[in-house]
Each structure stands twice: as C-alpha cells, then as structure tokens.
PDB file of C-alpha atoms and ligand atoms in Angstrom:
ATOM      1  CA  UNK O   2      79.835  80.520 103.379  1.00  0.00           C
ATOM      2  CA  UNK O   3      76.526  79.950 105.420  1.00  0.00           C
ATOM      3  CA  UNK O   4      72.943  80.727 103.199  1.00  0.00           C
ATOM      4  CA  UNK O   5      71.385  84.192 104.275  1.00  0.00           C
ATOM      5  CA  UNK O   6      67.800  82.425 105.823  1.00  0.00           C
ATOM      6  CA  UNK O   7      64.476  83.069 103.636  1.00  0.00           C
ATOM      7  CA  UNK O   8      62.594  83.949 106.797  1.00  0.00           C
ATOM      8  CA  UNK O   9      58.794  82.961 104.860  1.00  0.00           C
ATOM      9  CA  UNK O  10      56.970  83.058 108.825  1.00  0.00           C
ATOM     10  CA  UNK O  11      58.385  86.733 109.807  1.00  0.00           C
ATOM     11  CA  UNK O  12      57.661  87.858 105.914  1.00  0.00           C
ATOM     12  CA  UNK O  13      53.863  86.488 106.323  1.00  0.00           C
ATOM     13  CA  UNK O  14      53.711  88.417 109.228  1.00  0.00           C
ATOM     14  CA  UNK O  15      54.323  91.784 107.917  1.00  0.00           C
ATOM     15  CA  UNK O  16      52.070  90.907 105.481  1.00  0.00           C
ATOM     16  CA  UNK O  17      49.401  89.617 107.273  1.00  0.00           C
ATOM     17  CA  UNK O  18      49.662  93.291 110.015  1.00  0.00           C
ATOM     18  CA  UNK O  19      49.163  95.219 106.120  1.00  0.00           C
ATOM     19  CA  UNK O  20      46.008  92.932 105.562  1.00  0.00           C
ATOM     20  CA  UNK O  21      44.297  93.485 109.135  1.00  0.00           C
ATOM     21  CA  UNK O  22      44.390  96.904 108.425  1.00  0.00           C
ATOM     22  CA  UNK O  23      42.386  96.182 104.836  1.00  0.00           C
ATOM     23  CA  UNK O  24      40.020  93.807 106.538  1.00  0.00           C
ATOM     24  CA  UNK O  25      39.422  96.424 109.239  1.00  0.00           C
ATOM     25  CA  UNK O  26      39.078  99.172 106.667  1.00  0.00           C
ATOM     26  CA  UNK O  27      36.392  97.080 104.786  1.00  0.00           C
ATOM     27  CA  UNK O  28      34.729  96.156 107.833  1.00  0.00           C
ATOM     28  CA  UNK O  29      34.401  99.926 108.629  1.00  0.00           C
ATOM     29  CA  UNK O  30      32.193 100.282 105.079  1.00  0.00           C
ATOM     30  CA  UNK O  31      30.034  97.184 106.509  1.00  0.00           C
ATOM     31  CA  UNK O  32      31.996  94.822 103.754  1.00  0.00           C
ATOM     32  CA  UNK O  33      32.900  91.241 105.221  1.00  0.00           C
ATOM     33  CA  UNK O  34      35.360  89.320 103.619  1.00  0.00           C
ATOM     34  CA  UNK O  35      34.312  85.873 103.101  1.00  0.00           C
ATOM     35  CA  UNK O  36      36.087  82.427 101.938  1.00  0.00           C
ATOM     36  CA  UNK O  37      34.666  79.296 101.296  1.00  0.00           C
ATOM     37  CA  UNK O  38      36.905  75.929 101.179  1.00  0.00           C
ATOM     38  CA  UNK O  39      35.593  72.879 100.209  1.00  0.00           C
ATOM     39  CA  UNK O  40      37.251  69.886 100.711  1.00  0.00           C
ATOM     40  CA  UNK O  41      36.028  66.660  99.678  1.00  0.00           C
ATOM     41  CA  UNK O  42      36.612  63.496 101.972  1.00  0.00           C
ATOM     42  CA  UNK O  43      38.993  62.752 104.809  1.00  0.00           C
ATOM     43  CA  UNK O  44      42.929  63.213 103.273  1.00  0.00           C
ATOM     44  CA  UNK O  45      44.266  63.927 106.788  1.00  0.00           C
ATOM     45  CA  UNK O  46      47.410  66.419 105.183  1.00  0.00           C
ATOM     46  CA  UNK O  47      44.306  68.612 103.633  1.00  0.00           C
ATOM     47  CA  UNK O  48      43.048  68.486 106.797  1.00  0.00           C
ATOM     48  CA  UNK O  49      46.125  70.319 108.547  1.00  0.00           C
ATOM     49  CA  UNK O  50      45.820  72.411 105.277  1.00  0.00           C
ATOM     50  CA  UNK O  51      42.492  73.130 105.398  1.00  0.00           C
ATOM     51  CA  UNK O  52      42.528  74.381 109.170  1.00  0.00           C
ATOM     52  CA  UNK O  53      45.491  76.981 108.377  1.00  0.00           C
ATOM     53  CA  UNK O  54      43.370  78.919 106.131  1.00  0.00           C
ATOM     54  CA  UNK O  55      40.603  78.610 108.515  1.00  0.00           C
ATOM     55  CA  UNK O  56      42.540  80.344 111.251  1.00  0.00           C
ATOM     56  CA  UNK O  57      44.637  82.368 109.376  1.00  0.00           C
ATOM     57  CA  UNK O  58      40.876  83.746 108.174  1.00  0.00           C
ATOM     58  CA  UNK O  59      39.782  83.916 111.584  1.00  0.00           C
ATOM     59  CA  UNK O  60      42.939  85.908 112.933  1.00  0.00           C
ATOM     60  CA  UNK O  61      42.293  88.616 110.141  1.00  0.00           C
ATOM     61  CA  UNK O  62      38.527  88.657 110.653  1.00  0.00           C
ATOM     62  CA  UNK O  63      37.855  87.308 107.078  1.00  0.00           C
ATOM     63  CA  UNK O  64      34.724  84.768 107.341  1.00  0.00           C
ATOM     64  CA  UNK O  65      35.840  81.405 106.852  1.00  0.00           C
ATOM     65  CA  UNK O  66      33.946  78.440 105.992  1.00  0.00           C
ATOM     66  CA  UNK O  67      34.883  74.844 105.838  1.00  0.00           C
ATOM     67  CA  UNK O  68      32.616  72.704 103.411  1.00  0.00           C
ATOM     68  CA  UNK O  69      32.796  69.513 104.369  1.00  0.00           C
ATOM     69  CA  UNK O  70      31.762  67.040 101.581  1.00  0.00           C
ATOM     70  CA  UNK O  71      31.522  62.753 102.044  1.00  0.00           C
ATOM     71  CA  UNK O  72      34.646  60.950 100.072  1.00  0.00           C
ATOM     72  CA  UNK O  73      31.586  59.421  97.640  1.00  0.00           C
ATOM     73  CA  UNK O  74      30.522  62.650  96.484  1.00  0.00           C
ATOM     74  CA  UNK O  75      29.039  62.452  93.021  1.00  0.00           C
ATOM     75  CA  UNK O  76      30.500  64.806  90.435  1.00  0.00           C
ATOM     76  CA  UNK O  77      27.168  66.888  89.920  1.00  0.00           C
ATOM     77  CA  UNK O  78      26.401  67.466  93.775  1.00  0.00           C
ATOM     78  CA  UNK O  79      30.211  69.021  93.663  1.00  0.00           C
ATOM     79  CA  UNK O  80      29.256  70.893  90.892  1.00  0.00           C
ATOM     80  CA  UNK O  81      26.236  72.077  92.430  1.00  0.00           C
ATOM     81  CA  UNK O  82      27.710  73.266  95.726  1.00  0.00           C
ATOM     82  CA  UNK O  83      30.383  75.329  93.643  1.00  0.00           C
ATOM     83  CA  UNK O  84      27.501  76.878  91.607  1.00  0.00           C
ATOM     84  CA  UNK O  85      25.507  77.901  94.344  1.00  0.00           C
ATOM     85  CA  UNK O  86      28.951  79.746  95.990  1.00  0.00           C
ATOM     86  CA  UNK O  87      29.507  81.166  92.641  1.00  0.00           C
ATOM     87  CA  UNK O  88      25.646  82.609  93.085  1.00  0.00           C
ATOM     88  CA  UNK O  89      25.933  83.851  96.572  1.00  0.00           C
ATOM     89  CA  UNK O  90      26.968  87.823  97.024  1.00  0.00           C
ATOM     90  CA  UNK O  91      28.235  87.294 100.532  1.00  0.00           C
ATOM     91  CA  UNK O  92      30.882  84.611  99.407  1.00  0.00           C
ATOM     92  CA  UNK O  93      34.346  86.615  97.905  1.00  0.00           C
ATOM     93  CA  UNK O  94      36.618  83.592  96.932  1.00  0.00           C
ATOM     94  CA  UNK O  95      36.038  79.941  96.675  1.00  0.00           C
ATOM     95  CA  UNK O  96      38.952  77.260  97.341  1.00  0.00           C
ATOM     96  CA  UNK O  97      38.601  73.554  96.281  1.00  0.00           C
ATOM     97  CA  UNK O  98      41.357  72.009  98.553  1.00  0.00           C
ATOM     98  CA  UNK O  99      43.195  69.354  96.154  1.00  0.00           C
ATOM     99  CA  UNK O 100      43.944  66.763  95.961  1.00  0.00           C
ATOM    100  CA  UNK O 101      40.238  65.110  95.369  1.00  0.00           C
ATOM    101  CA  UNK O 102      38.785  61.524  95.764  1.00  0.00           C
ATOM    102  CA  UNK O 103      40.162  59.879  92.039  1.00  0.00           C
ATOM    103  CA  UNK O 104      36.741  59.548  90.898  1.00  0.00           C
ATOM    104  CA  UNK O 105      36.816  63.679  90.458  1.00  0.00           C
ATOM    105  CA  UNK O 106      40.105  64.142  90.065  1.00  0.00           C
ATOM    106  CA  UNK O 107      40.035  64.376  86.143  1.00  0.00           C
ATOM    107  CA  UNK O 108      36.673  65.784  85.868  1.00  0.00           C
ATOM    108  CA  UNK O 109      37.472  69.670  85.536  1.00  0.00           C
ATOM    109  CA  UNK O 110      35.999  70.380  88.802  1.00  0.00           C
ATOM    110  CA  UNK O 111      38.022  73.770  89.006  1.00  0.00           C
ATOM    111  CA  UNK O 112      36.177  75.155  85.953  1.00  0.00           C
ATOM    112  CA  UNK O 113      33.352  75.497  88.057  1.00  0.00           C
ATOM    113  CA  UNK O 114      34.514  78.274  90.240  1.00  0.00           C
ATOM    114  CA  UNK O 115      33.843  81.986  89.418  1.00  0.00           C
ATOM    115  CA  UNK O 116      37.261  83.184  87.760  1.00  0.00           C
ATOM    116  CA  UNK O 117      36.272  86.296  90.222  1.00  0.00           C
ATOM    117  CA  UNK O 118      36.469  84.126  92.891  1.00  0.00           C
ATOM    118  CA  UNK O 119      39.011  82.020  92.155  1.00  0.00           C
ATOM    119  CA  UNK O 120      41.414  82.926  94.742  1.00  0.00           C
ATOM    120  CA  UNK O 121      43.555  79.956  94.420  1.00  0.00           C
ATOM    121  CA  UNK O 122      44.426  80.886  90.807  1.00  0.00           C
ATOM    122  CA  UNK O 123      43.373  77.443  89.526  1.00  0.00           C
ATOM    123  CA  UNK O 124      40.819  78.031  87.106  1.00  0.00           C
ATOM    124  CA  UNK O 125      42.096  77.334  83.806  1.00  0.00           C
ATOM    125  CA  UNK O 126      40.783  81.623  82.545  1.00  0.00           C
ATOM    126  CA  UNK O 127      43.398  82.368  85.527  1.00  0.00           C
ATOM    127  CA  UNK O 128      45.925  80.057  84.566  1.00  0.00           C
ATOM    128  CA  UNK O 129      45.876  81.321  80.840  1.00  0.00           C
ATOM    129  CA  UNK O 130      45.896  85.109  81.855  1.00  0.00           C
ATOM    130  CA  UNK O 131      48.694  83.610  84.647  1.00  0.00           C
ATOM    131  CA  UNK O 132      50.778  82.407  81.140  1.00  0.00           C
ATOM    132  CA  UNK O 133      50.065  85.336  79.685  1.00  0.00           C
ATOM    133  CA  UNK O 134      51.586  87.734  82.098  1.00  0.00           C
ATOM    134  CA  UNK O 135      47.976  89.428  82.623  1.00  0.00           C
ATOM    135  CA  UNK O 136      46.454  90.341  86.348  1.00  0.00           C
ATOM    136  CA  UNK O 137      44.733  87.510  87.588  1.00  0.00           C
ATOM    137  CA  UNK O 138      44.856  85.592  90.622  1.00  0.00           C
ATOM    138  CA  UNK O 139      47.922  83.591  90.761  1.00  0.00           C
ATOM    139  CA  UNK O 140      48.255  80.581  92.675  1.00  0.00           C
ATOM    140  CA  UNK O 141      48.977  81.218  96.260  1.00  0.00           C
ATOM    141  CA  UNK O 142      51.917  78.874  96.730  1.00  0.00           C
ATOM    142  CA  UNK O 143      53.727  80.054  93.818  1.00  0.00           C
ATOM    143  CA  UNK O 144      52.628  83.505  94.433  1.00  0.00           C
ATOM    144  CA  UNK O 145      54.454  83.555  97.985  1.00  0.00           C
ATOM    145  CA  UNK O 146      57.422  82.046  96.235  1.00  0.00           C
ATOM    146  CA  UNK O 147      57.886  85.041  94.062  1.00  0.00           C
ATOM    147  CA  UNK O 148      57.572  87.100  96.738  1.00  0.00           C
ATOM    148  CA  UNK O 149      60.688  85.478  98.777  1.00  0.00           C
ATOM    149  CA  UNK O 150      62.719  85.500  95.837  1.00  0.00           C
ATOM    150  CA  UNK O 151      61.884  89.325  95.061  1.00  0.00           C
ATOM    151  CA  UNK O 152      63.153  90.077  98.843  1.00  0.00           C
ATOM    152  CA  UNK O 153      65.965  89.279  98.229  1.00  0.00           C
ATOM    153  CA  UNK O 154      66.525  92.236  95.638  1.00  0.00           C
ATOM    154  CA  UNK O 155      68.156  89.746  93.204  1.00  0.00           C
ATOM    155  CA  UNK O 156      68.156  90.952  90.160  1.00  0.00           C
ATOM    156  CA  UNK O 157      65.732  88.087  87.962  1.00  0.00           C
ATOM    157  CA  UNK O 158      66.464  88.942  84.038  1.00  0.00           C
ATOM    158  CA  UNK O 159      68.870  86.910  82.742  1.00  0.00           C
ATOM    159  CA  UNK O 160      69.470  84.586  85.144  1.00  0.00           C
ATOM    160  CA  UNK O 161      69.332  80.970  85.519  1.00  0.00           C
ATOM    161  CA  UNK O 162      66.504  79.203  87.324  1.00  0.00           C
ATOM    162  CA  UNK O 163      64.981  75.118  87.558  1.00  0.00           C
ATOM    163  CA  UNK O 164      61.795  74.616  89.051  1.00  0.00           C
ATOM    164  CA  UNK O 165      61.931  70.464  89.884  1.00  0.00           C
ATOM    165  CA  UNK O 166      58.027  69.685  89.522  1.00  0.00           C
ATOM    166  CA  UNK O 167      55.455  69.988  86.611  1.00  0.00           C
ATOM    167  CA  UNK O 168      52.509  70.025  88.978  1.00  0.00           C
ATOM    168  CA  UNK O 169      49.962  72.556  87.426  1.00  0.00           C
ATOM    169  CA  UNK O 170      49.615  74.521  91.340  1.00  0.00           C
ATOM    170  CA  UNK O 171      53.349  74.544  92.270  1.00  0.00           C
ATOM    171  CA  UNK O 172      55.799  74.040  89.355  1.00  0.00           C
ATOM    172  CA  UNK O 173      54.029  75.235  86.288  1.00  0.00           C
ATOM    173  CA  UNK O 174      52.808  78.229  87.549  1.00  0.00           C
ATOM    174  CA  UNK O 175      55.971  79.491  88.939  1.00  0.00           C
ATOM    175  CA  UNK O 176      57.861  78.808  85.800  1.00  0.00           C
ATOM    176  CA  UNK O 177      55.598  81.082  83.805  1.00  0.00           C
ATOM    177  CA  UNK O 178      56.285  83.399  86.685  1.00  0.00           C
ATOM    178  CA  UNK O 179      59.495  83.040  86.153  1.00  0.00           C
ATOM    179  CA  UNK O 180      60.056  83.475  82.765  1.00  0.00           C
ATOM    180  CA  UNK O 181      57.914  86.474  82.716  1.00  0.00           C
ATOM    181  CA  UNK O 182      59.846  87.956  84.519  1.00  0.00           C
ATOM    182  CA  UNK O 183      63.099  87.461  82.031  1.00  0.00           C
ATOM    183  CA  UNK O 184      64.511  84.316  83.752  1.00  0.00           C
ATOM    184  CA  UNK O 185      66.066  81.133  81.471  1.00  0.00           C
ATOM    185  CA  UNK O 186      63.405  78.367  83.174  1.00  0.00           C
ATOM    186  CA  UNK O 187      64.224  74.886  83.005  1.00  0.00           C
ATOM    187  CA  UNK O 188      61.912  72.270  84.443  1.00  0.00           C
ATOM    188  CA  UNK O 189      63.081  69.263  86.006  1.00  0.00           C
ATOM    189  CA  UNK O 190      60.475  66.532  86.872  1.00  0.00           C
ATOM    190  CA  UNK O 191      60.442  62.997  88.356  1.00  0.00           C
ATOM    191  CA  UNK O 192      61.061  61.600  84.503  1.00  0.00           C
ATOM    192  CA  UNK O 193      64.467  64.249  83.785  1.00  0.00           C
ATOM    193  CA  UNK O 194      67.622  62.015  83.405  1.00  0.00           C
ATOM    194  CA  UNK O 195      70.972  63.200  84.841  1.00  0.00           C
ATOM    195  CA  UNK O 196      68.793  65.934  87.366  1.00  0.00           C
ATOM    196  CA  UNK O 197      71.937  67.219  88.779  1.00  0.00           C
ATOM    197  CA  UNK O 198      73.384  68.440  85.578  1.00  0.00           C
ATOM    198  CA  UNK O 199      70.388  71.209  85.720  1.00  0.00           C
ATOM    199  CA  UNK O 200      70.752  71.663  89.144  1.00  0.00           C
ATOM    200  CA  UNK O 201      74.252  72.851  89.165  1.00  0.00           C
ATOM    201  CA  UNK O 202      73.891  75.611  86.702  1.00  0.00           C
ATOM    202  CA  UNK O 203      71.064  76.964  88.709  1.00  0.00           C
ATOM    203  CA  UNK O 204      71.049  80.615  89.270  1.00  0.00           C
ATOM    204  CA  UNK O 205      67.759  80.100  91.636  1.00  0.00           C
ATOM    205  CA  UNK O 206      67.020  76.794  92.233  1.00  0.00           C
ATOM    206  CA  UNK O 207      63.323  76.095  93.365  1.00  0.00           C
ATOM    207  CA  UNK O 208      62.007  72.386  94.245  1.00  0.00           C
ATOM    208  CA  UNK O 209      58.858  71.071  94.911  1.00  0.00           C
ATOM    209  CA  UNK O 210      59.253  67.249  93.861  1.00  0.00           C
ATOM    210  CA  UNK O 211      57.001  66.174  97.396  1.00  0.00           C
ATOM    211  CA  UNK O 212      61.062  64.098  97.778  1.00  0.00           C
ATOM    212  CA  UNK O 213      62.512  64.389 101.281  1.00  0.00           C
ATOM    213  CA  UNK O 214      66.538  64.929 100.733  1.00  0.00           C
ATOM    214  CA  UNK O 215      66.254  64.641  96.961  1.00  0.00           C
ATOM    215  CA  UNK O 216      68.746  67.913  96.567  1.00  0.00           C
ATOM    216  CA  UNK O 217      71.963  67.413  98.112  1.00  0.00           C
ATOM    217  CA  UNK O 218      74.874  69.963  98.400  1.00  0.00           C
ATOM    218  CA  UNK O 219      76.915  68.551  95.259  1.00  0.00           C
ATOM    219  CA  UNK O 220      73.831  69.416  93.077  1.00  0.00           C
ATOM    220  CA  UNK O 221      73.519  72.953  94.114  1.00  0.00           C
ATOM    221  CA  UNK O 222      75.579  75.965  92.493  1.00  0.00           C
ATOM    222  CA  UNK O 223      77.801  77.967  95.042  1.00  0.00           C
ATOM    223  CA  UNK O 224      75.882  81.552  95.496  1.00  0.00           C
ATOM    224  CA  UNK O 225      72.733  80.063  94.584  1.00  0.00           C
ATOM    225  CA  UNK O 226      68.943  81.334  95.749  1.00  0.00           C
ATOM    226  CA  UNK O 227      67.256  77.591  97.105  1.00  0.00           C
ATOM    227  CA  UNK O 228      63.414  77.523  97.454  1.00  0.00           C
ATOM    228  CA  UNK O 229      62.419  74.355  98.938  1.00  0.00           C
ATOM    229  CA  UNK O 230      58.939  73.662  98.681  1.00  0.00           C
ATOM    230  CA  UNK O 231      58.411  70.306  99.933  1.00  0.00           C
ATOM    231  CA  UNK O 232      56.866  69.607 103.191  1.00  0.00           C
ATOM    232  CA  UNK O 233      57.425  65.695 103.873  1.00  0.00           C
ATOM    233  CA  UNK O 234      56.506  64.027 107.148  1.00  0.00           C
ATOM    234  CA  UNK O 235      59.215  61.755 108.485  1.00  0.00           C
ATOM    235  CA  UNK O 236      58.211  58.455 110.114  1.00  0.00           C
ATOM    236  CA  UNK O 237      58.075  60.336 113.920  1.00  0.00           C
ATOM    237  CA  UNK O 238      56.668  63.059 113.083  1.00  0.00           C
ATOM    238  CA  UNK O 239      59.636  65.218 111.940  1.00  0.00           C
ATOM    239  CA  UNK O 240      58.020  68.194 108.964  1.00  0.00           C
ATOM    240  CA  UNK O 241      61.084  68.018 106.611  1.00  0.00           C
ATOM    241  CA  UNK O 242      61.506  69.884 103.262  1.00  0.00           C
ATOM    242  CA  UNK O 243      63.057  68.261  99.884  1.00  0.00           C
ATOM    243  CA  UNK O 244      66.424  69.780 100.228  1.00  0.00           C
ATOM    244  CA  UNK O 245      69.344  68.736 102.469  1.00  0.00           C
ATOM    245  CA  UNK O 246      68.762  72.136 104.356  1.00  0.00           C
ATOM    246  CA  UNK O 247      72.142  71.807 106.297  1.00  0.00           C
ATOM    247  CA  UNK O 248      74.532  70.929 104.105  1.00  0.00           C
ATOM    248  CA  UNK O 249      72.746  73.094 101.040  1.00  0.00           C
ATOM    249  CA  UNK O 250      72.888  75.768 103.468  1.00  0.00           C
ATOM    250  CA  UNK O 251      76.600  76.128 103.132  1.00  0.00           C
ATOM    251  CA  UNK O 252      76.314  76.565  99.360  1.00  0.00           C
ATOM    252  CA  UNK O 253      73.540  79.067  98.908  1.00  0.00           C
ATOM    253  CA  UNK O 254      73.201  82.693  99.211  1.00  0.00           C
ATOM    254  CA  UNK O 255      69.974  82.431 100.091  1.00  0.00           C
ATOM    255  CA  UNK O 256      67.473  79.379 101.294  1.00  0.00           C
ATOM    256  CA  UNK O 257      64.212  79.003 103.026  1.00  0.00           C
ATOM    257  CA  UNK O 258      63.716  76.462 105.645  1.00  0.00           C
ATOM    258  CA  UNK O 259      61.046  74.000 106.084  1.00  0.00           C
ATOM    259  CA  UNK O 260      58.558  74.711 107.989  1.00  0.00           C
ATOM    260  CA  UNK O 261      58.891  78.683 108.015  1.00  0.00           C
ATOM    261  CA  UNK O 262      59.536  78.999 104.505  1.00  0.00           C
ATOM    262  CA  UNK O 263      57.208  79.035 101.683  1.00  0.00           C
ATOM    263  CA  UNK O 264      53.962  77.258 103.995  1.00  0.00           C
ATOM    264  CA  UNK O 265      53.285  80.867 105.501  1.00  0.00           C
ATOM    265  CA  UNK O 266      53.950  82.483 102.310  1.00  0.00           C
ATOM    266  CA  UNK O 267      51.126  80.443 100.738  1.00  0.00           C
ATOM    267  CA  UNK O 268      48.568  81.360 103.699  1.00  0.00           C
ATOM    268  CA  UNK O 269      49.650  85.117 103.446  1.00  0.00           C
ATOM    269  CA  UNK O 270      49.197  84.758  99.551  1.00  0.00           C
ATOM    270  CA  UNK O 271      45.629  83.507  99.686  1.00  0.00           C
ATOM    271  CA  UNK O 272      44.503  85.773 102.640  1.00  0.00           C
ATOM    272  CA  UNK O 273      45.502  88.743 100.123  1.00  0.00           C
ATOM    273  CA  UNK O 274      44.027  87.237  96.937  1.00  0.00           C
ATOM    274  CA  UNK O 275      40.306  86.640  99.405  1.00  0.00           C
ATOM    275  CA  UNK O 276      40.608  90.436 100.022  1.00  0.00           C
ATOM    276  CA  UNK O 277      41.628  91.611  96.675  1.00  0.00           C
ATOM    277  CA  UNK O 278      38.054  89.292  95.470  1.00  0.00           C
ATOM    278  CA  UNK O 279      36.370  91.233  98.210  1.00  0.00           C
ATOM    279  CA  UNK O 280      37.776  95.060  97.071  1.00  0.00           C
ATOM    280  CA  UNK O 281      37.052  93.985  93.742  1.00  0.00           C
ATOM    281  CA  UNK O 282      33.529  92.495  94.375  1.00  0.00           C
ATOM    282  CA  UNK O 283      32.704  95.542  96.529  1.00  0.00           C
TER     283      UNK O 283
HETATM  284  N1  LIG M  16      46.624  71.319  98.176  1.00  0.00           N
HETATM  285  C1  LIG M  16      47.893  71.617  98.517  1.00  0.00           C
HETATM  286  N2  LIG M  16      48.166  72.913  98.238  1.00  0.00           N
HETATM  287  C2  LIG M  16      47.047  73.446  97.722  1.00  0.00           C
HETATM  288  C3  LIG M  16      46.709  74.748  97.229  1.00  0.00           C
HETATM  289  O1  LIG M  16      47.507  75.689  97.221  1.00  0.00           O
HETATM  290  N3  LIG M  16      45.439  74.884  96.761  1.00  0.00           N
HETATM  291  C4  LIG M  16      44.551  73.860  96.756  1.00  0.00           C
HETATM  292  N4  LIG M  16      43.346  74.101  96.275  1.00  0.00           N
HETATM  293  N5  LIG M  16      44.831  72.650  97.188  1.00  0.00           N
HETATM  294  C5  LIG M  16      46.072  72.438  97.673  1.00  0.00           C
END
C-alpha cells in the first residue's frame, strides 16, 4: 500500500482564494485588516518564519507589520510595545514570534496580548477556553493540523491518536483538540520510555518532536493517518520532517509531507484567525 498524500500547500490554497474574497469584502466597507508580529532578536529560523506571514499578509492585502526588537530587550519595553498594540484600533491581531531571548522566555510575555487579538491562540484566556472546547482562537499550527486530518473524512470518535511533543503551541494544544473531539490521546514526549509501543497502536499518529527520522516504518500502524510536523534543516540545506516519509509512506493511509504539509496549513490558519479579529473588531 502507498499513503494517500496530505496535500497541506494545495489545501492552503483553497483557503487562502476563500480569504481574498473576505479581505476584499472588508476592504469594500473601508475595514483594513491589520497584523502586527514582533519578534525579538536575530533567531535566523524566526526569521524565515517571520517573513511567511509577512507575505502571506501581503498576498491577501492584510497589513502586515514586522516589529523588530534588539536581542537585549528589557522585559518592560516588551511589555510596553504589546500594550500600546493592544491600545491601537487599527491593529486586529498581535503575534509574538517564539521562541524569545532566555531572559523573557519565562516571564509571561504572552499575557500581555489582547485575548481579542490574540491570533496565535497563545494567551493563556485562549488556551483555557482552547481546553475547554469554547470558541477562541486556537493556535494556528495545531489549528491547520485539524483541518488536514478532518479532510480526510475519517471518522475521529473513538479512535486512537499520539501526539509526540508536550510543547504548549504544537502538542498540547492539539491533544485537547483531539480529545474534544472524542479521540483516546496519548502523549509521547522526549522523556516516554519504550516510544514505539504507543506508536504502533496509533489510529492517527501526529509528531512534532523538532527529531529528523525519529519515526520509522516499524513504529507506525498499517492504515494509519501520519502528521509530521517537524521541519529540520539537514547539514546542506535539505528541509526534512521527523518521520521517515518514504518508508512510513508505505504504511499509512494517509501522510503529509515536509515541506507542503502542515507549514502552509499554519500560514492559512493565522491569515483566517487575523480576519476573524478584524470581522469581530469591526
Ligand atoms: N514559532 C514557531 N511557530 C510559531 C507559532 O506558531 N507562533 C509563534 N508565536 N511562534 C512560533
């Protein structure tokens, strides 16, 4: 058997066509969409990051601003410059691009931002309601996720899925998601012993572990639904995901590839959660 492909680029698109029609509808009423990301210091992967949104902004005609902060920044002047976003009308959603310098890494930053603007879904109100199976603003990355699984029609309740990663943007998040939505979640971290033994009763099988080739085909159930998450740059260059995508392949039903998996997903997810803050706002 060869894995049906998770095609995550051609799904953004057809999302992103339904969104240029929003933005353009706004625009018509004189409303301007408008994101703010703020990224603190130099982290050159951020960087990359930080430049999708920008143009993925750009391409839908959302206003898209990059705020640049020094590495040194003090805690307070991040504060501040959150604040006065949170205080500005013409800004819809705010984005603190993660991870931060360690001296603010622990320090609650993303309590500052505006639940209402919290587009990223990071704000602990959003992460409760998120828990709690409430509307909110869910985290883009595992947002996009659910929406690959749910194309593939596969029917959720019941079934068995691992998430390998604890990280509170990726792996907790989509667990919750998960389980509200009547899955048995396990989660599998960099601590589990005997990882495999999960692995191979998994139903739906999603990894973000930041591991390149940590899931090989003998830890995979035949039939299963693979969602690899990682994106790992080799030493020349080569993007790579966590899973051994050709010899997992011929296991799964169903598995996304890296890149063109869940990376567009994640852009198409925030460009819709910056215009839902707009509607909303408006
Ligand atoms: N760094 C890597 N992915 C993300 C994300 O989805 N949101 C933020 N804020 N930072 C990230």
């Amino acid at each position: 058997m060869e894995g049906r492909i998770l095609d995550g680029k051609a799904m953004s698109e057809v999302i992103l066509g339904r969104l240029d029609g929003e933005v353009k509808s706004l625009r018509r009423k004189g409303i301007v969409p408008k994101l703010v990301v703020i990224q603190v210091g130099d982290d050159p992967a951020s960087t990359i990051y930080v430049n999708k949104k920008h143009k993925a902004c750009l391409r839908l005609g959302i206003e898209s601003e990059i705020k640049h902060l020094p590495e040194e920044t003090r805690y307070e002047d991040l504060i501040d410059a959150i604040v006065k976003l949170n205080n500005d009308d013409s800004v819809h959603g705010i984005l603190v691009q993660l991870p931060l310098p360690e001296h603010l890494s622990h320090k609650g930053v993303l309590e500052a931002v505006d639940p209402a603007k919290d587009v990223d879904g990071l704000n602990p109100y959003n992460h409760g309601k998120n828990l709690l199976g409430k509307e909110c603003f869910q985290p883009a990355t595992p947002r996009g996720i659910i929406s690959l699984i749910e194309s593939t029609k596969t029917e959720l309740e019941g079934i068995n899925a691992v998430v390998i990663g604890r990280s509170n943007i990726v792996g907790k998040p989509t667990a919750i998601m998960l389980l509200n939505r009547g899955c048995t979640v396990t989660v599998c971290h960099s601590k589990t012993r005997n990882l495999s033994d999960f692995t191979q009763k998994a139903d739906l099988l999603i990894v973000a572990a930041g591991k390149p080739g940590l899931v090989k085909a003998h830890m995979v159930k035949n039939g299963a639904i693979v969602i690899d998450v990682g994106i790992n740059r080799l030493e020349g260059g080569k993007i790579v995901g966590d899973v051994d995508f050709d010899e997992v392949r011929k296991k799964a039903a169903w598995i996304t590839p890296v890149p063109g998996g869940v990376g567009p997903m994640t852009i198409a997810s925030l460009m819709e959660n910056t215009i839902r803050a707009c509607r909303e706002y408006a």
